[in-house]
CSV table of C-alpha atoms in Angstrom, one decimal:
chain,number,residue,atom,x,y,z
A,791,MET,CA,4.7,25.7,-7.5
A,792,SER,CA,6.5,25.2,-10.8
A,793,GLU,CA,4.7,21.8,-11.1
A,794,PHE,CA,1.4,23.7,-11.4
A,795,PRO,CA,2.0,26.8,-13.6
A,796,GLY,CA,-1.7,27.8,-13.5
A,797,VAL,CA,-1.2,29.0,-9.9
A,798,GLU,CA,1.1,31.8,-11.2
A,799,ILE,CA,-1.8,33.2,-13.2
A,800,ALA,CA,-4.0,33.1,-10.1
A,801,VAL,CA,-1.4,35.0,-8.1
A,802,ILE,CA,-1.3,37.7,-10.7
A,803,VAL,CA,-5.1,38.0,-10.8
A,804,VAL,CA,-5.4,38.1,-7.0
A,805,SER,CA,-2.7,40.7,-6.8
A,806,ALA,CA,-4.6,42.8,-9.4
A,807,SER,CA,-7.8,42.3,-7.5
A,808,ILE,CA,-6.2,43.6,-4.3
A,809,VAL,CA,-5.0,46.7,-6.1
A,810,PHE,CA,-8.4,47.2,-7.7
A,811,ALA,CA,-10.2,46.8,-4.3
A,812,GLY,CA,-7.8,49.4,-2.8
A,813,ILE,CA,-8.5,51.8,-5.6
A,814,LEU,CA,-12.3,51.4,-5.0
A,815,LEU,CA,-11.8,51.9,-1.3
A,816,GLY,CA,-9.8,55.1,-1.9
A,817,LEU,CA,-12.3,56.5,-4.4
A,818,GLY,CA,-15.2,55.9,-2.0
A,819,LYS,CA,-13.5,57.7,0.8
A,820,ALA,CA,-12.2,60.5,-1.4
A,821,PHE,CA,-15.6,61.3,-2.9
A,822,GLY,CA,-17.7,60.2,0.1
A,823,TYR,CA,-19.5,57.4,-1.7
A,824,LYS,CA,-20.3,54.9,1.1
A,825,ARG,CA,-21.5,52.1,-1.3
A,826,ILE,CA,-18.3,52.3,-3.3
A,827,GLU,CA,-16.2,52.3,-0.1
A,828,ASP,CA,-18.2,49.3,1.3
A,829,PHE,CA,-17.8,47.4,-2.0
A,830,GLY,CA,-14.1,48.1,-2.0
A,831,VAL,CA,-13.8,46.8,1.5
A,832,GLU,CA,-15.8,43.6,0.6
A,833,GLU,CA,-13.6,43.0,-2.4
A,834,LEU,CA,-10.5,43.6,-0.4
A,835,ILE,CA,-11.6,41.0,2.1
A,836,GLN,CA,-12.4,38.5,-0.7
A,837,SER,CA,-9.0,39.1,-2.3
A,838,ILE,CA,-7.2,38.5,1.0
A,839,ILE,CA,-9.2,35.2,1.4
A,840,ASN,CA,-8.1,34.2,-2.1
A,841,ALA,CA,-4.5,35.0,-1.2
A,842,ALA,CA,-4.8,32.9,1.9
A,843,ILE,CA,-6.2,30.0,-0.3
A,844,ILE,CA,-3.1,30.3,-2.6
A,845,GLY,CA,-0.9,30.4,0.5
A,846,ALA,CA,-2.6,27.2,1.6
A,847,PHE,CA,-1.9,25.6,-1.7
A,848,ALA,CA,1.5,24.2,-0.6
A,849,ALA,CA,-0.1,23.0,2.6
A,850,ILE,CA,-2.7,21.1,0.5
A,851,ILE,CA,0.1,19.4,-1.4
A,852,GLU,CA,1.8,18.4,1.8
A,853,LEU,CA,-1.5,17.1,3.1
A,854,VAL,CA,-1.8,14.9,0.0
A,855,GLY,CA,1.7,13.5,0.6
A,856,ALA,CA,0.9,12.8,4.3
A,857,VAL,CA,-2.3,11.0,3.5
A,858,SER,CA,-0.7,8.9,0.8
A,859,SER,CA,2.2,7.9,3.1
A,860,THR,CA,-0.3,5.9,5.3
A,861,ILE,CA,-1.6,3.9,2.3
A,862,VAL,CA,1.5,3.2,0.3
A,863,THR,CA,1.5,-0.3,-1.2
A,864,PRO,CA,4.9,-2.1,-1.5
A,865,THR,CA,4.3,-3.0,-5.1
A,866,CYS,CA,4.2,0.7,-6.2
A,867,GLU,CA,6.7,3.5,-6.3
A,868,GLN,CA,6.5,6.3,-3.8
A,869,GLY,CA,4.1,9.1,-4.7
A,870,ASN,CA,0.9,10.9,-3.7
A,871,VAL,CA,-2.5,9.2,-3.5
A,872,VAL,CA,-3.3,9.8,-7.1
A,873,GLN,CA,-0.1,8.2,-8.3
A,874,GLN,CA,-0.5,5.3,-5.9
A,875,LEU,CA,-4.0,4.7,-7.2
A,876,ILE,CA,-2.9,4.7,-10.8
A,877,CYS,CA,-0.1,2.3,-9.9
A,878,VAL,CA,-2.5,-0.1,-8.0
A,879,LEU,CA,-5.1,-0.1,-10.8
A,880,GLY,CA,-2.4,-0.8,-13.4
A,881,HIS,CA,-1.2,-3.8,-11.4
A,882,ILE,CA,-4.7,-5.1,-11.0
A,883,ASN,CA,-5.4,-4.6,-14.7
A,884,ASP,CA,-2.3,-6.6,-15.6
A,885,GLY,CA,-3.2,-9.4,-13.2
A,886,LEU,CA,-6.8,-9.7,-14.5
A,887,PHE,CA,-5.6,-9.7,-18.1
A,888,LEU,CA,-3.2,-12.6,-17.3
A,889,MET,CA,-6.2,-14.4,-15.7
A,890,PHE,CA,-8.2,-13.7,-18.9
A,891,GLN,CA,-5.5,-15.3,-21.1
A,892,ASN,CA,-5.2,-18.4,-18.9
A,893,LEU,CA,-9.0,-18.8,-18.8
A,894,VAL,CA,-9.3,-18.7,-22.6
A,895,GLN,CA,-6.7,-21.5,-22.8
A,896,ILE,CA,-8.6,-23.6,-20.3
A,897,LEU,CA,-11.9,-23.1,-22.2
A,898,ASN,CA,-10.2,-24.2,-25.4
A,899,LEU,CA,-8.8,-27.3,-23.6
A,900,LEU,CA,-12.2,-28.2,-22.2
A,901,GLY,CA,-13.9,-27.7,-25.6
A,902,TYR,CA,-11.4,-30.2,-27.0
A,903,TYR,CA,-12.0,-32.9,-24.4
A,904,GLN,CA,-15.8,-32.4,-24.4
A,905,SER,CA,-15.8,-33.3,-28.1
A,906,LEU,CA,-13.7,-36.5,-27.7
A,907,ALA,CA,-15.7,-39.8,-27.9
A,908,LEU,CA,-15.0,-43.5,-28.0
A,909,ASP,CA,-16.9,-45.2,-30.8
A,910,PHE,CA,-17.6,-48.9,-30.2
A,911,GLY,CA,-19.8,-49.4,-33.3
A,912,ALA,CA,-23.1,-50.1,-31.6
A,913,PHE,CA,-22.6,-47.2,-29.2
A,914,ALA,CA,-20.3,-44.4,-28.4
A,915,ILE,CA,-19.3,-42.8,-25.1
A,916,THR,CA,-18.2,-39.2,-24.4
A,917,PRO,CA,-16.7,-39.4,-20.8
A,918,PHE,CA,-16.2,-35.6,-20.5
A,919,ALA,CA,-19.5,-34.4,-21.9
A,920,ASN,CA,-20.6,-33.2,-18.5
A,921,LEU,CA,-17.8,-30.7,-18.5
A,922,ASP,CA,-20.2,-28.5,-20.4
A,923,ALA,CA,-21.5,-27.2,-17.0
A,924,VAL,CA,-17.9,-26.3,-16.0
A,925,SER,CA,-17.4,-24.6,-19.3
A,926,ALA,CA,-20.5,-22.5,-18.8
A,927,VAL,CA,-19.3,-21.3,-15.4
A,928,LEU,CA,-15.9,-20.5,-16.7
A,929,SER,CA,-17.5,-18.7,-19.7
A,930,VAL,CA,-19.4,-16.5,-17.3
A,931,GLN,CA,-16.2,-15.8,-15.4
A,932,LEU,CA,-14.5,-14.8,-18.7
A,933,LEU,CA,-17.3,-12.3,-19.5
A,934,SER,CA,-17.0,-10.9,-15.9
A,935,LEU,CA,-13.3,-10.5,-16.3
A,936,ASN,CA,-13.7,-8.7,-19.5
A,937,ALA,CA,-16.3,-6.3,-18.0
A,938,ILE,CA,-14.0,-5.6,-14.9
A,939,ILE,CA,-11.0,-5.0,-17.2
A,940,VAL,CA,-13.1,-2.4,-19.1
A,941,LEU,CA,-14.2,-0.7,-15.8
A,942,LEU,CA,-10.6,-0.7,-14.5
A,943,ALA,CA,-9.4,0.9,-17.8
A,944,LEU,CA,-12.1,3.6,-17.4
A,945,ASN,CA,-11.1,4.2,-13.7
A,946,ILE,CA,-7.4,4.5,-14.8
A,947,GLN,CA,-8.3,7.2,-17.4
A,948,ILE,CA,-10.4,9.1,-14.8
A,949,VAL,CA,-7.6,9.1,-12.3
A,950,VAL,CA,-5.0,10.1,-14.9
A,951,PHE,CA,-7.3,13.0,-15.8
A,952,ILE,CA,-7.5,14.0,-12.1
A,953,ALA,CA,-3.7,13.7,-11.8
A,954,GLY,CA,-3.1,16.1,-14.7
A,955,ASN,CA,-5.9,18.6,-14.3
A,956,ALA,CA,-7.2,18.8,-10.7
A,957,LEU,CA,-4.5,20.9,-9.1
A,958,GLY,CA,-2.9,22.0,-12.4
A,959,LEU,CA,-6.0,23.4,-14.0
A,960,LEU,CA,-9.2,23.3,-11.9
A,961,PHE,CA,-7.6,24.7,-8.8
A,962,PRO,CA,-6.0,27.8,-10.3
A,963,VAL,CA,-9.0,28.5,-12.6
A,964,GLY,CA,-11.2,28.3,-9.6
A,965,LEU,CA,-9.0,30.9,-7.8
A,966,VAL,CA,-9.2,33.2,-10.8
A,967,LEU,CA,-12.9,33.0,-11.0
A,968,ARG,CA,-13.3,33.5,-7.3
A,969,THR,CA,-11.6,36.8,-7.4
A,970,MET,CA,-14.5,38.3,-9.4
A,971,PHE,CA,-17.7,38.8,-7.6
A,972,ALA,CA,-19.8,37.7,-10.6
A,973,THR,CA,-18.2,34.2,-10.8
A,974,ARG,CA,-17.4,33.7,-7.1
A,975,LYS,CA,-19.7,30.7,-6.7
A,976,VAL,CA,-18.3,29.0,-9.8
A,977,GLY,CA,-14.8,29.6,-8.6
A,978,GLY,CA,-15.6,28.2,-5.1
A,979,PHE,CA,-17.1,25.1,-6.7
A,980,LEU,CA,-14.0,24.5,-8.9
A,981,ILE,CA,-11.6,24.9,-6.0
A,982,ALA,CA,-13.7,22.4,-3.9
A,983,LEU,CA,-13.9,20.0,-6.9
A,984,ALA,CA,-10.1,20.1,-7.4
A,985,VAL,CA,-9.4,19.4,-3.7
A,986,GLY,CA,-12.1,16.7,-3.5
A,987,LEU,CA,-11.0,14.9,-6.6
A,988,TYR,CA,-7.3,15.0,-5.8
A,989,ILE,CA,-7.5,14.0,-2.2
A,990,PHE,CA,-10.8,12.4,-1.2
A,991,TYR,CA,-11.6,10.4,-4.3
A,992,PRO,CA,-8.3,8.4,-4.6
A,993,THR,CA,-8.0,8.1,-0.8
A,994,PHE,CA,-11.4,6.4,-0.3
A,995,VAL,CA,-10.7,4.0,-3.2
A,996,LEU,CA,-7.4,2.9,-1.7
A,997,ILE,CA,-8.9,2.1,1.7
A,998,PHE,CA,-10.6,-0.9,0.1
A,999,PRO,CA,-8.8,-4.3,0.2
A,1000,ASP,CA,-6.4,-4.8,-2.7
A,1001,PRO,CA,-7.4,-7.9,-4.7
A,1002,GLN,CA,-3.9,-8.5,-6.2
A,1003,ILE,CA,-3.1,-11.4,-3.9
A,1004,GLU,CA,-6.2,-13.3,-5.0
A,1005,ILE,CA,-5.7,-12.4,-8.6
A,1006,ASN,CA,-2.1,-13.6,-8.6
A,1007,GLN,CA,-3.0,-16.8,-6.8
A,1008,SER,CA,-5.8,-17.6,-9.3
A,1009,ALA,CA,-3.5,-16.9,-12.2
A,1010,ILE,CA,-0.8,-19.3,-10.8
A,1011,ILE,CA,-3.4,-22.1,-10.3
A,1012,MET,CA,-4.6,-21.7,-13.9
A,1013,GLU,CA,-1.0,-21.6,-15.2
A,1014,ASN,CA,-0.2,-24.8,-13.4
A,1015,PHE,CA,-3.2,-26.4,-15.0
A,1016,THR,CA,-2.4,-25.3,-18.5
A,1017,ASN,CA,1.3,-26.2,-18.1
A,1018,ASN,CA,0.5,-29.7,-16.8
A,1019,SER,CA,1.7,-32.0,-19.7
A,1020,PHE,CA,-0.8,-34.7,-18.8
A,1021,TYR,CA,-3.7,-32.3,-19.5
A,1022,ALA,CA,-2.3,-31.3,-22.8
A,1023,THR,CA,-4.2,-32.3,-26.0
A,1024,PRO,CA,-2.6,-35.4,-27.8
A,1025,PRO,CA,-0.8,-34.6,-31.0
A,1026,ILE,CA,-2.9,-35.3,-34.1
A,1027,ILE,CA,-0.5,-37.9,-35.3
A,1028,ASP,CA,-1.1,-39.9,-32.1
A,1029,LEU,CA,-4.8,-40.1,-32.8
A,1030,ASN,CA,-4.0,-42.8,-35.4
A,1031,ASN,CA,-3.3,-45.1,-32.4
A,1032,ASN,CA,-6.6,-46.6,-31.3
A,1033,TYR,CA,-5.5,-46.6,-27.7
A,1034,ALA,CA,-4.5,-42.9,-27.7
A,1035,ILE,CA,-7.9,-41.5,-26.7
A,1036,ALA,CA,-8.6,-44.3,-24.2
A,1037,ALA,CA,-5.3,-43.8,-22.5
A,1038,LYS,CA,-5.9,-40.1,-22.2
A,1039,PHE,CA,-9.2,-40.8,-20.6
A,1040,ASP,CA,-7.5,-43.2,-18.2
A,1041,ILE,CA,-5.1,-40.5,-17.0
A,1042,LEU,CA,-7.7,-37.7,-16.8
A,1043,SER,CA,-10.2,-39.8,-15.0
A,1044,GLY,CA,-7.9,-40.3,-12.1
A,1045,ARG,CA,-8.3,-44.0,-12.2
A,1046,CYS,CA,-4.5,-44.5,-12.3
A,1047,HIS,CA,-3.5,-43.1,-8.9
A,1048,PRO,CA,0.1,-41.9,-8.5
A,1049,ASP,CA,0.7,-44.5,-5.8
A,1050,MET,CA,0.2,-47.3,-8.4
A,1051,PHE,CA,2.9,-46.1,-10.8
A,1052,ASN,CA,5.7,-48.2,-9.5
A,1053,THR,CA,3.5,-51.1,-8.4
A,1054,THR,CA,3.6,-54.6,-9.9
A,1055,SER,CA,1.5,-57.7,-9.3
A,1056,THR,CA,4.1,-59.0,-6.8
A,1057,ASN,CA,3.9,-56.2,-4.3
A,1058,LEU,CA,0.2,-55.2,-4.4
A,1059,THR,CA,-0.3,-55.8,-0.7
A,1060,ASN,CA,2.4,-53.3,0.1
A,1061,THR,CA,0.9,-50.4,-1.8
A,1062,THR,CA,-0.9,-47.5,-0.1
A,1063,ILE,CA,-4.1,-48.3,-2.0
A,1064,ASN,CA,-5.6,-51.8,-1.8
A,1065,ILE,CA,-6.2,-53.0,-5.4
A,1066,SER,CA,-8.3,-56.1,-5.6
A,1067,ASN,CA,-8.6,-56.3,-9.3
A,1068,SER,CA,-5.3,-56.9,-11.1
A,1069,SER,CA,-6.8,-56.1,-14.5
A,1070,ILE,CA,-7.2,-52.4,-13.4
A,1071,LEU,CA,-3.5,-52.4,-12.4
A,1072,MET,CA,-2.5,-53.9,-15.7
A,1073,ALA,CA,-4.6,-51.4,-17.6
A,1074,CYS,CA,-3.0,-48.6,-15.7
A,1075,ASN,CA,0.5,-50.0,-16.3
A,1076,GLN,CA,-0.3,-50.1,-20.0
A,1077,THR,CA,-1.5,-46.6,-20.0
A,1078,LEU,CA,1.6,-45.4,-18.1
A,1079,ALA,CA,3.9,-47.3,-20.4
A,1080,ASP,CA,2.3,-45.8,-23.5
A,1081,TYR,CA,2.9,-42.3,-22.0
A,1082,ASN,CA,6.5,-43.2,-20.8
A,1083,ILE,CA,5.5,-42.4,-17.2
A,1084,THR,CA,7.9,-44.0,-14.6
A,1085,ASN,CA,7.3,-42.1,-11.4
A,1086,LEU,CA,4.8,-39.2,-11.4
A,1087,THR,CA,5.3,-38.7,-7.6
A,1088,ALA,CA,9.0,-37.9,-8.2
A,1089,GLN,CA,8.0,-35.4,-10.9
A,1090,ASN,CA,5.8,-33.6,-8.3
A,1091,VAL,CA,2.8,-33.6,-10.7
A,1092,SER,CA,-0.7,-34.4,-9.7
A,1093,ILE,CA,-3.5,-35.7,-11.9
A,1094,ASP,CA,-6.9,-34.7,-10.8
A,1095,PHE,CA,-8.6,-33.1,-13.8
A,1096,THR,CA,-12.0,-32.4,-12.3
A,1097,GLY,CA,-10.6,-31.5,-8.9
A,1098,ASP,CA,-8.3,-29.0,-10.5
A,1099,LEU,CA,-11.1,-27.5,-12.5
A,1100,THR,CA,-13.2,-27.1,-9.3
A,1101,GLU,CA,-10.2,-25.4,-7.6
A,1102,ILE,CA,-9.9,-23.0,-10.6
A,1103,THR,CA,-13.6,-22.2,-10.4
A,1104,GLN,CA,-13.4,-21.4,-6.7
A,1105,SER,CA,-10.2,-19.3,-6.9
A,1106,ASN,CA,-11.6,-17.3,-9.9
A,1107,ASN,CA,-14.8,-16.6,-8.0
A,1108,THR,CA,-12.8,-15.1,-5.1
A,1109,ALA,CA,-10.6,-13.0,-7.4
A,1110,ILE,CA,-13.4,-11.8,-9.5
A,1111,SER,CA,-15.6,-10.8,-6.5
A,1112,LYS,CA,-12.8,-8.8,-4.9
A,1113,SER,CA,-11.9,-7.2,-8.2
A,1114,LEU,CA,-15.5,-6.2,-8.7
A,1115,LEU,CA,-15.5,-4.6,-5.3
A,1116,TYR,CA,-12.4,-2.6,-6.2
A,1117,ALA,CA,-13.5,-1.7,-9.7
A,1118,VAL,CA,-17.2,-0.8,-9.0
A,1119,VAL,CA,-18.1,-0.5,-5.3
A,1120,ALA,CA,-15.0,1.4,-4.3
A,1121,PRO,CA,-15.2,4.1,-7.0
A,1122,LEU,CA,-18.9,4.6,-6.3
A,1123,PHE,CA,-18.5,4.9,-2.6
A,1124,SER,CA,-15.5,7.3,-3.0
A,1125,LEU,CA,-17.5,9.3,-5.5
A,1126,LEU,CA,-20.4,9.7,-3.1
A,1127,VAL,CA,-18.1,10.9,-0.3
A,1128,THR,CA,-16.4,13.3,-2.7
A,1129,ILE,CA,-19.7,14.7,-3.9
A,1130,VAL,CA,-20.7,15.4,-0.3
A,1131,PHE,CA,-17.4,17.1,0.5
A,1132,VAL,CA,-17.4,19.2,-2.7
A,1133,LYS,CA,-21.0,20.3,-2.0
A,1134,GLU,CA,-20.2,21.5,1.5
A,1135,LEU,CA,-16.9,23.1,0.7
A,1136,ALA,CA,-18.3,24.8,-2.5
A,1137,SER,CA,-21.1,26.4,-0.5
A,1138,LEU,CA,-18.5,27.8,1.9
A,1139,LEU,CA,-16.0,29.0,-0.7
A,1140,GLY,CA,-18.7,30.3,-3.0
A,1141,SER,CA,-20.3,32.5,-0.3
A,1142,GLU,CA,-19.5,36.1,0.4
A,1143,ILE,CA,-17.2,36.0,3.4
A,1144,GLY,CA,-17.3,39.6,4.3
A,1145,LEU,CA,-17.8,42.0,7.2
A,1146,LYS,CA,-21.4,40.9,7.7
A,1147,THR,CA,-20.4,37.2,7.9
A,1148,ILE,CA,-17.6,37.9,10.3
A,1149,ALA,CA,-19.9,40.1,12.4
A,1150,SER,CA,-22.6,37.3,12.6
A,1151,ILE,CA,-20.0,34.8,13.7
């Protein structure tokens, strides 16, 4: 109880209301006023109910712990459902921000290669001009990531507010207000709101699938892409070499397959790829020599620029869709369930549970 000091005030108020109801009951009997006596009895019953709610406070806390124990995620420390949700949302937010950073780097890289052109005097070619379509898709994904990060930050702030105020402020204030007949409905509503926000809202968010696996996988794929030295932009000083851009295009186009790297004109028939044009092999050998590449297979590096971009687009779509489900659909669904629960419980706690109600039951 020391964790929620507001409950101590509620205990004092409930104790005072029991004493006040007893005084009214005694005065009614002493002076023969039936209405005062009945009013004292009703208030005494309401005070006892409030005392029972306070007594159930510890049971409510235990219920929260029992519910959270079934949904604990290995990446988060032990705690109740609210603490678990804050932890999960924080990890998702960090993963999405890492995706955001990597995506910005990839877009910068694509923008550089889209601008490269080979000028032959009479004409010029820009081999990667069609990457504009891929850049457009990745730009939409970047905007989507930014929107989801904002929504997650908002959800984190809401859950932090719930953790600090639901049982520490709303619950005891509701108990205090429920002890007075004039504010009984307001008090019942605040009690129901506190229980609904603290238990139902985080629980029904956590039942949705956690997108952290897809987010981490997508971030790793993009990191491998940006860390691939063969996709890195050539140093400006190398652009003085007329062959620098052409060689870069040779590598990024995938024309020089890794199985060709150690191949010479004397063992063409033994390669895994049948090359009928020796000029292609010579061009590849020249490109690889300029880039000091001896054995790419031994370096465990693949060169498939457009293929890697396609994989990045697909993995990002999966991660973004699951994150959107967790950041938008899950809170809305949980909020709907919480509203229904609060409405029903508030109507029960805010009603006059007295002798007439018990007699009708």
